[in-house]
PDB file of C-alpha atoms in Angstrom:
ATOM      1  CA  MET A   1      41.134  50.102   3.102  1.00 53.00           C
ATOM      2  CA  ALA A   2      37.458  49.104   3.218  1.00 52.00           C
ATOM      3  CA  THR A   3      36.470  45.530   3.855  1.00 50.00           C
ATOM      4  CA  LYS A   4      33.421  43.887   2.399  1.00 49.00           C
ATOM      5  CA  LYS A   5      30.877  42.978   5.055  1.00 47.00           C
ATOM      6  CA  THR A   6      29.005  39.697   4.569  1.00 45.00           C
ATOM      7  CA  SER A   7      25.473  39.040   5.682  1.00 43.00           C
ATOM      8  CA  THR A   8      24.750  36.489   8.382  1.00 43.00           C
ATOM      9  CA  PHE A   9      22.752  34.696   5.712  1.00 42.00           C
ATOM     10  CA  SER A  10      25.729  34.000   3.467  1.00 41.00           C
ATOM     11  CA  THR A  11      28.973  32.138   3.840  1.00 40.00           C
ATOM     12  CA  SER A  12      32.475  33.197   2.944  1.00 40.00           C
ATOM     13  CA  LYS A  13      32.745  30.334   0.460  1.00 46.00           C
ATOM     14  CA  ASN A  14      29.391  30.939  -1.195  1.00 47.00           C
ATOM     15  CA  ARG A  15      28.152  34.539  -1.320  1.00 54.00           C
ATOM     16  CA  GLY A  16      24.536  33.792  -2.259  1.00 68.00           C
ATOM     17  CA  SER A  17      21.851  35.171   0.003  1.00 84.00           C
ATOM     18  CA  MET A  18      19.442  32.925   1.864  1.00 86.00           C
ATOM     19  CA  MET A  19      16.621  35.452   1.579  1.00 90.00           C
ATOM     20  CA  PRO A  20      15.210  34.272  -1.789  1.00 91.00           C
ATOM     21  CA  TRP A  21      15.028  30.716  -0.484  1.00 93.00           C
ATOM     22  CA  LEU A  22      13.324  31.780   2.733  1.00 94.00           C
ATOM     23  CA  GLY A  23      10.906  33.782   0.588  1.00 95.00           C
ATOM     24  CA  ILE A  24      10.032  30.704  -1.476  1.00 96.00           C
ATOM     25  CA  ALA A  25       9.466  28.687   1.694  1.00 97.00           C
ATOM     26  CA  PHE A  26       7.259  31.489   3.054  1.00 97.00           C
ATOM     27  CA  ILE A  27       5.138  31.502  -0.133  1.00 98.00           C
ATOM     28  CA  VAL A  28       4.647  27.729   0.150  1.00 98.00           C
ATOM     29  CA  ILE A  29       3.604  28.100   3.803  1.00 98.00           C
ATOM     30  CA  LEU A  30       1.248  30.973   2.963  1.00 98.00           C
ATOM     31  CA  PHE A  31      -0.529  29.165   0.105  1.00 98.00           C
ATOM     32  CA  ASP A  32      -0.644  25.942   2.111  1.00 98.00           C
ATOM     33  CA  GLN A  33      -2.194  27.530   5.189  1.00 98.00           C
ATOM     34  CA  LEU A  34      -4.638  29.729   3.235  1.00 98.00           C
ATOM     35  CA  SER A  35      -5.852  26.738   1.211  1.00 97.00           C
ATOM     36  CA  LYS A  36      -6.336  24.693   4.392  1.00 97.00           C
ATOM     37  CA  ILE A  37      -8.289  27.513   6.040  1.00 97.00           C
ATOM     38  CA  ALA A  38     -10.498  27.813   2.951  1.00 96.00           C
ATOM     39  CA  ILE A  39     -11.196  24.086   2.698  1.00 96.00           C
ATOM     40  CA  THR A  40     -12.061  23.783   6.413  1.00 96.00           C
ATOM     41  CA  LYS A  41     -14.492  26.728   6.075  1.00 96.00           C
ATOM     42  CA  MET A  42     -16.248  25.224   3.026  1.00 96.00           C
ATOM     43  CA  PHE A  43     -16.265  21.486   3.872  1.00 95.00           C
ATOM     44  CA  VAL A  44     -17.031  19.220   6.786  1.00 94.00           C
ATOM     45  CA  LEU A  45     -14.802  16.241   7.551  1.00 91.00           C
ATOM     46  CA  GLY A  46     -15.200  13.573   4.850  1.00 88.00           C
ATOM     47  CA  GLN A  47     -17.201  15.778   2.480  1.00 94.00           C
ATOM     48  CA  GLU A  48     -16.033  15.662  -1.113  1.00 91.00           C
ATOM     49  CA  LYS A  49     -16.829  17.574  -4.277  1.00 94.00           C
ATOM     50  CA  ALA A  50     -16.057  16.186  -7.715  1.00 91.00           C
ATOM     51  CA  ILE A  51     -14.115  18.680  -9.834  1.00 91.00           C
ATOM     52  CA  THR A  52     -13.181  16.462 -12.801  1.00 90.00           C
ATOM     53  CA  GLY A  53     -13.409  12.776 -13.645  1.00 88.00           C
ATOM     54  CA  PHE A  54     -10.095  12.207 -11.849  1.00 91.00           C
ATOM     55  CA  PHE A  55      -9.954  14.904  -9.163  1.00 92.00           C
ATOM     56  CA  ASN A  56     -12.020  15.764  -6.093  1.00 92.00           C
ATOM     57  CA  LEU A  57     -11.723  18.193  -3.241  1.00 95.00           C
ATOM     58  CA  VAL A  58     -12.232  16.420   0.076  1.00 94.00           C
ATOM     59  CA  LEU A  59     -11.623  17.360   3.691  1.00 96.00           C
ATOM     60  CA  ALA A  60      -9.515  14.693   5.371  1.00 91.00           C
ATOM     61  CA  TYR A  61      -7.400  14.664   8.511  1.00 90.00           C
ATOM     62  CA  ASN A  62      -4.135  12.743   8.630  1.00 85.00           C
ATOM     63  CA  ARG A  63      -2.792  12.005  12.109  1.00 70.00           C
ATOM     64  CA  GLY A  64       0.134  10.060  10.657  1.00 61.00           C
ATOM     65  CA  ALA A  65       2.726  10.667   7.981  1.00 59.00           C
ATOM     66  CA  ALA A  66       2.691   9.996   4.236  1.00 57.00           C
ATOM     67  CA  PHE A  67      -0.106   7.642   3.184  1.00 52.00           C
ATOM     68  CA  SER A  68      -1.451   7.875   6.779  1.00 54.00           C
ATOM     69  CA  PHE A  69       1.521   5.892   8.080  1.00 49.00           C
ATOM     70  CA  LEU A  70       1.063   5.380  11.858  1.00 51.00           C
ATOM     71  CA  SER A  71      -2.196   7.344  11.875  1.00 53.00           C
ATOM     72  CA  ASN A  72      -3.950   4.769  14.086  1.00 54.00           C
ATOM     73  CA  GLN A  73      -1.480   5.068  16.957  1.00 55.00           C
ATOM     74  CA  GLY A  74      -2.295   6.558  20.363  1.00 58.00           C
ATOM     75  CA  GLY A  75      -1.230  10.139  19.627  1.00 58.00           C
ATOM     76  CA  TRP A  76       2.536   9.931  20.171  1.00 64.00           C
ATOM     77  CA  GLN A  77       3.037  10.170  16.412  1.00 64.00           C
ATOM     78  CA  ARG A  78       1.892  13.812  16.474  1.00 65.00           C
ATOM     79  CA  TYR A  79       4.942  14.774  18.531  1.00 73.00           C
ATOM     80  CA  PHE A  80       7.246  12.389  16.688  1.00 78.00           C
ATOM     81  CA  PHE A  81       6.399  13.790  13.234  1.00 72.00           C
ATOM     82  CA  THR A  82       6.473  17.349  14.566  1.00 83.00           C
ATOM     83  CA  ALA A  83       9.977  16.741  15.916  1.00 86.00           C
ATOM     84  CA  ILE A  84      11.094  15.238  12.599  1.00 85.00           C
ATOM     85  CA  GLY A  85       9.747  18.305  10.793  1.00 87.00           C
ATOM     86  CA  VAL A  86      11.535  20.716  13.139  1.00 92.00           C
ATOM     87  CA  VAL A  87      14.836  18.821  12.851  1.00 94.00           C
ATOM     88  CA  ALA A  88      14.463  18.767   9.050  1.00 93.00           C
ATOM     89  CA  VAL A  89      13.904  22.541   8.969  1.00 94.00           C
ATOM     90  CA  VAL A  90      16.974  23.203  11.130  1.00 95.00           C
ATOM     91  CA  PHE A  91      19.083  20.975   8.869  1.00 95.00           C
ATOM     92  CA  ILE A  92      17.678  22.659   5.742  1.00 95.00           C
ATOM     93  CA  ILE A  93      18.568  26.099   7.115  1.00 94.00           C
ATOM     94  CA  TYR A  94      22.113  24.839   7.688  1.00 94.00           C
ATOM     95  CA  LEU A  95      22.261  23.552   4.087  1.00 94.00           C
ATOM     96  CA  LEU A  96      20.816  26.785   2.708  1.00 94.00           C
ATOM     97  CA  ARG A  97      23.459  28.810   4.524  1.00 92.00           C
ATOM     98  CA  LYS A  98      26.198  26.534   3.240  1.00 91.00           C
ATOM     99  CA  HIS A  99      24.977  26.300  -0.374  1.00 90.00           C
ATOM    100  CA  ALA A 100      22.935  29.492  -0.891  1.00 84.00           C
ATOM    101  CA  GLY A 101      24.375  30.031  -4.387  1.00 84.00           C
ATOM    102  CA  GLN A 102      23.348  26.624  -5.789  1.00 90.00           C
ATOM    103  CA  ARG A 103      20.043  27.596  -7.329  1.00 92.00           C
ATOM    104  CA  LEU A 104      18.380  24.277  -8.129  1.00 95.00           C
ATOM    105  CA  PHE A 105      19.549  22.636  -4.908  1.00 95.00           C
ATOM    106  CA  CYS A 106      18.230  25.592  -2.903  1.00 95.00           C
ATOM    107  CA  TRP A 107      14.917  25.611  -4.760  1.00 96.00           C
ATOM    108  CA  ALA A 108      14.504  21.988  -3.685  1.00 97.00           C
ATOM    109  CA  LEU A 109      15.461  22.813  -0.095  1.00 97.00           C
ATOM    110  CA  ALA A 110      13.105  25.803   0.030  1.00 97.00           C
ATOM    111  CA  LEU A 111      10.157  23.768  -1.254  1.00 98.00           C
ATOM    112  CA  VAL A 112      10.796  20.946   1.219  1.00 96.00           C
ATOM    113  CA  MET A 113      11.247  23.416   4.081  1.00 96.00           C
ATOM    114  CA  GLY A 114       8.034  25.291   3.247  1.00 97.00           C
ATOM    115  CA  GLY A 115       6.110  22.031   3.049  1.00 96.00           C
ATOM    116  CA  ALA A 116       7.578  20.713   6.285  1.00 94.00           C
ATOM    117  CA  ILE A 117       6.721  23.915   8.151  1.00 96.00           C
ATOM    118  CA  GLY A 118       3.193  23.926   6.697  1.00 96.00           C
ATOM    119  CA  ASN A 119       2.536  20.429   8.024  1.00 93.00           C
ATOM    120  CA  VAL A 120       4.230  21.148  11.375  1.00 92.00           C
ATOM    121  CA  ILE A 121       1.897  24.118  11.817  1.00 95.00           C
ATOM    122  CA  ASP A 122      -1.083  21.802  11.301  1.00 94.00           C
ATOM    123  CA  ARG A 123       0.221  19.255  13.798  1.00 89.00           C
ATOM    124  CA  LEU A 124       0.827  21.941  16.420  1.00 90.00           C
ATOM    125  CA  LEU A 125      -2.517  23.729  15.920  1.00 92.00           C
ATOM    126  CA  TYR A 126      -4.856  20.818  15.222  1.00 91.00           C
ATOM    127  CA  GLY A 127      -3.078  17.577  16.105  1.00 87.00           C
ATOM    128  CA  HIS A 128      -3.358  16.401  12.485  1.00 88.00           C
ATOM    129  CA  VAL A 129      -2.517  17.499   8.954  1.00 90.00           C
ATOM    130  CA  ILE A 130      -5.360  18.825   6.807  1.00 95.00           C
ATOM    131  CA  ASP A 131      -5.487  17.126   3.398  1.00 93.00           C
ATOM    132  CA  PHE A 132      -7.895  17.991   0.596  1.00 94.00           C
ATOM    133  CA  LEU A 133      -6.504  17.143  -2.860  1.00 94.00           C
ATOM    134  CA  ASP A 134      -7.913  13.785  -3.990  1.00 92.00           C
ATOM    135  CA  PHE A 135      -6.827  12.267  -7.301  1.00 91.00           C
ATOM    136  CA  HIS A 136      -8.301   9.000  -8.519  1.00 87.00           C
ATOM    137  CA  LEU A 137      -8.332   6.647 -11.484  1.00 86.00           C
ATOM    138  CA  ALA A 138     -11.163   4.212 -12.155  1.00 77.00           C
ATOM    139  CA  SER A 139      -8.781   1.278 -12.634  1.00 75.00           C
ATOM    140  CA  VAL A 140      -6.609   2.090  -9.598  1.00 79.00           C
ATOM    141  CA  GLY A 141      -8.910   3.839  -7.153  1.00 79.00           C
ATOM    142  CA  HIS A 142      -8.200   6.861  -4.976  1.00 75.00           C
ATOM    143  CA  PHE A 143      -4.705   7.946  -4.089  1.00 81.00           C
ATOM    144  CA  PRO A 144      -4.251   9.233  -0.532  1.00 83.00           C
ATOM    145  CA  ALA A 145      -5.456  12.821  -0.178  1.00 85.00           C
ATOM    146  CA  PHE A 146      -2.722  15.417   0.186  1.00 91.00           C
ATOM    147  CA  ASN A 147      -2.204  19.185   0.379  1.00 95.00           C
ATOM    148  CA  ILE A 148      -0.012  21.988  -0.987  1.00 96.00           C
ATOM    149  CA  ALA A 149       2.702  21.339   1.623  1.00 96.00           C
ATOM    150  CA  ASP A 150       2.906  17.690   0.546  1.00 93.00           C
ATOM    151  CA  SER A 151       3.044  18.789  -3.104  1.00 95.00           C
ATOM    152  CA  ALA A 152       5.928  21.169  -2.375  1.00 97.00           C
ATOM    153  CA  ILE A 153       7.828  18.406  -0.560  1.00 94.00           C
ATOM    154  CA  CYS A 154       7.365  16.030  -3.520  1.00 94.00           C
ATOM    155  CA  ILE A 155       8.394  18.659  -6.085  1.00 97.00           C
ATOM    156  CA  GLY A 156      11.434  19.455  -3.916  1.00 97.00           C
ATOM    157  CA  ALA A 157      12.366  15.763  -3.827  1.00 96.00           C
ATOM    158  CA  VAL A 158      12.123  15.532  -7.624  1.00 97.00           C
ATOM    159  CA  LEU A 159      14.332  18.630  -7.947  1.00 97.00           C
ATOM    160  CA  PHE A 160      16.893  17.031  -5.587  1.00 93.00           C
ATOM    161  CA  ILE A 161      17.052  13.941  -7.778  1.00 95.00           C
ATOM    162  CA  TYR A 162      17.290  15.978 -10.972  1.00 95.00           C
ATOM    163  CA  ASP A 163      19.998  18.214  -9.493  1.00 93.00           C
ATOM    164  CA  GLU A 164      22.031  15.221  -8.359  1.00 91.00           C
ATOM    165  CA  LEU A 165      21.714  13.438 -11.711  1.00 91.00           C
ATOM    166  CA  ARG A 166      22.768  16.632 -13.464  1.00 89.00           C
ATOM    167  CA  ARG A 167      25.755  17.002 -11.138  1.00 83.00           C
ATOM    168  CA  VAL A 168      26.800  13.366 -11.655  1.00 81.00           C
ATOM    169  CA  ASN A 169      26.564  13.705 -15.436  1.00 79.00           C
ATOM    170  CA  LYS A 170      28.711  16.870 -15.358  1.00 79.00           C
ATOM    171  CA  ASN A 171      31.454  15.000 -13.485  1.00 74.00           C
ATOM    172  CA  GLN A 172      31.668  12.127 -15.969  1.00 70.00           C
TER     173      GLN A 172
END
């Protein structure tokens, strides 16, 4: 009698493969890193180019976290935020293995993981995160510059919220 062999990237409870989710994370990392290489080749620090009335490309370095949180510290934050990113990725891999068949949940995890790895790469290579997307409104001013990794993390967070609300509404 033949037994079915399971991949190391699936669980006995949930037979979905982790490979699609790792692929999504890889695509996020690839686009993030290629866009950062391109912007650093075309711009000098602080240079900006208006694209529309509400969007600029600008080369900015963020030594902190979101909204430059802790960016003016003595350098310890580089290692702190790198460690947080690595721990988050390890936890996400655990969750992906456990829930590989839950499509929306795993999309969210994959986007967050790709974004986290993209920013960890920057911190390890350069000591800061490269940001270049600058949105602004005349009445509000400029929002903090961000990058593709940050965008993926935000989209992943929105998908988490949507998935949870959908799950709660199903159980009512």
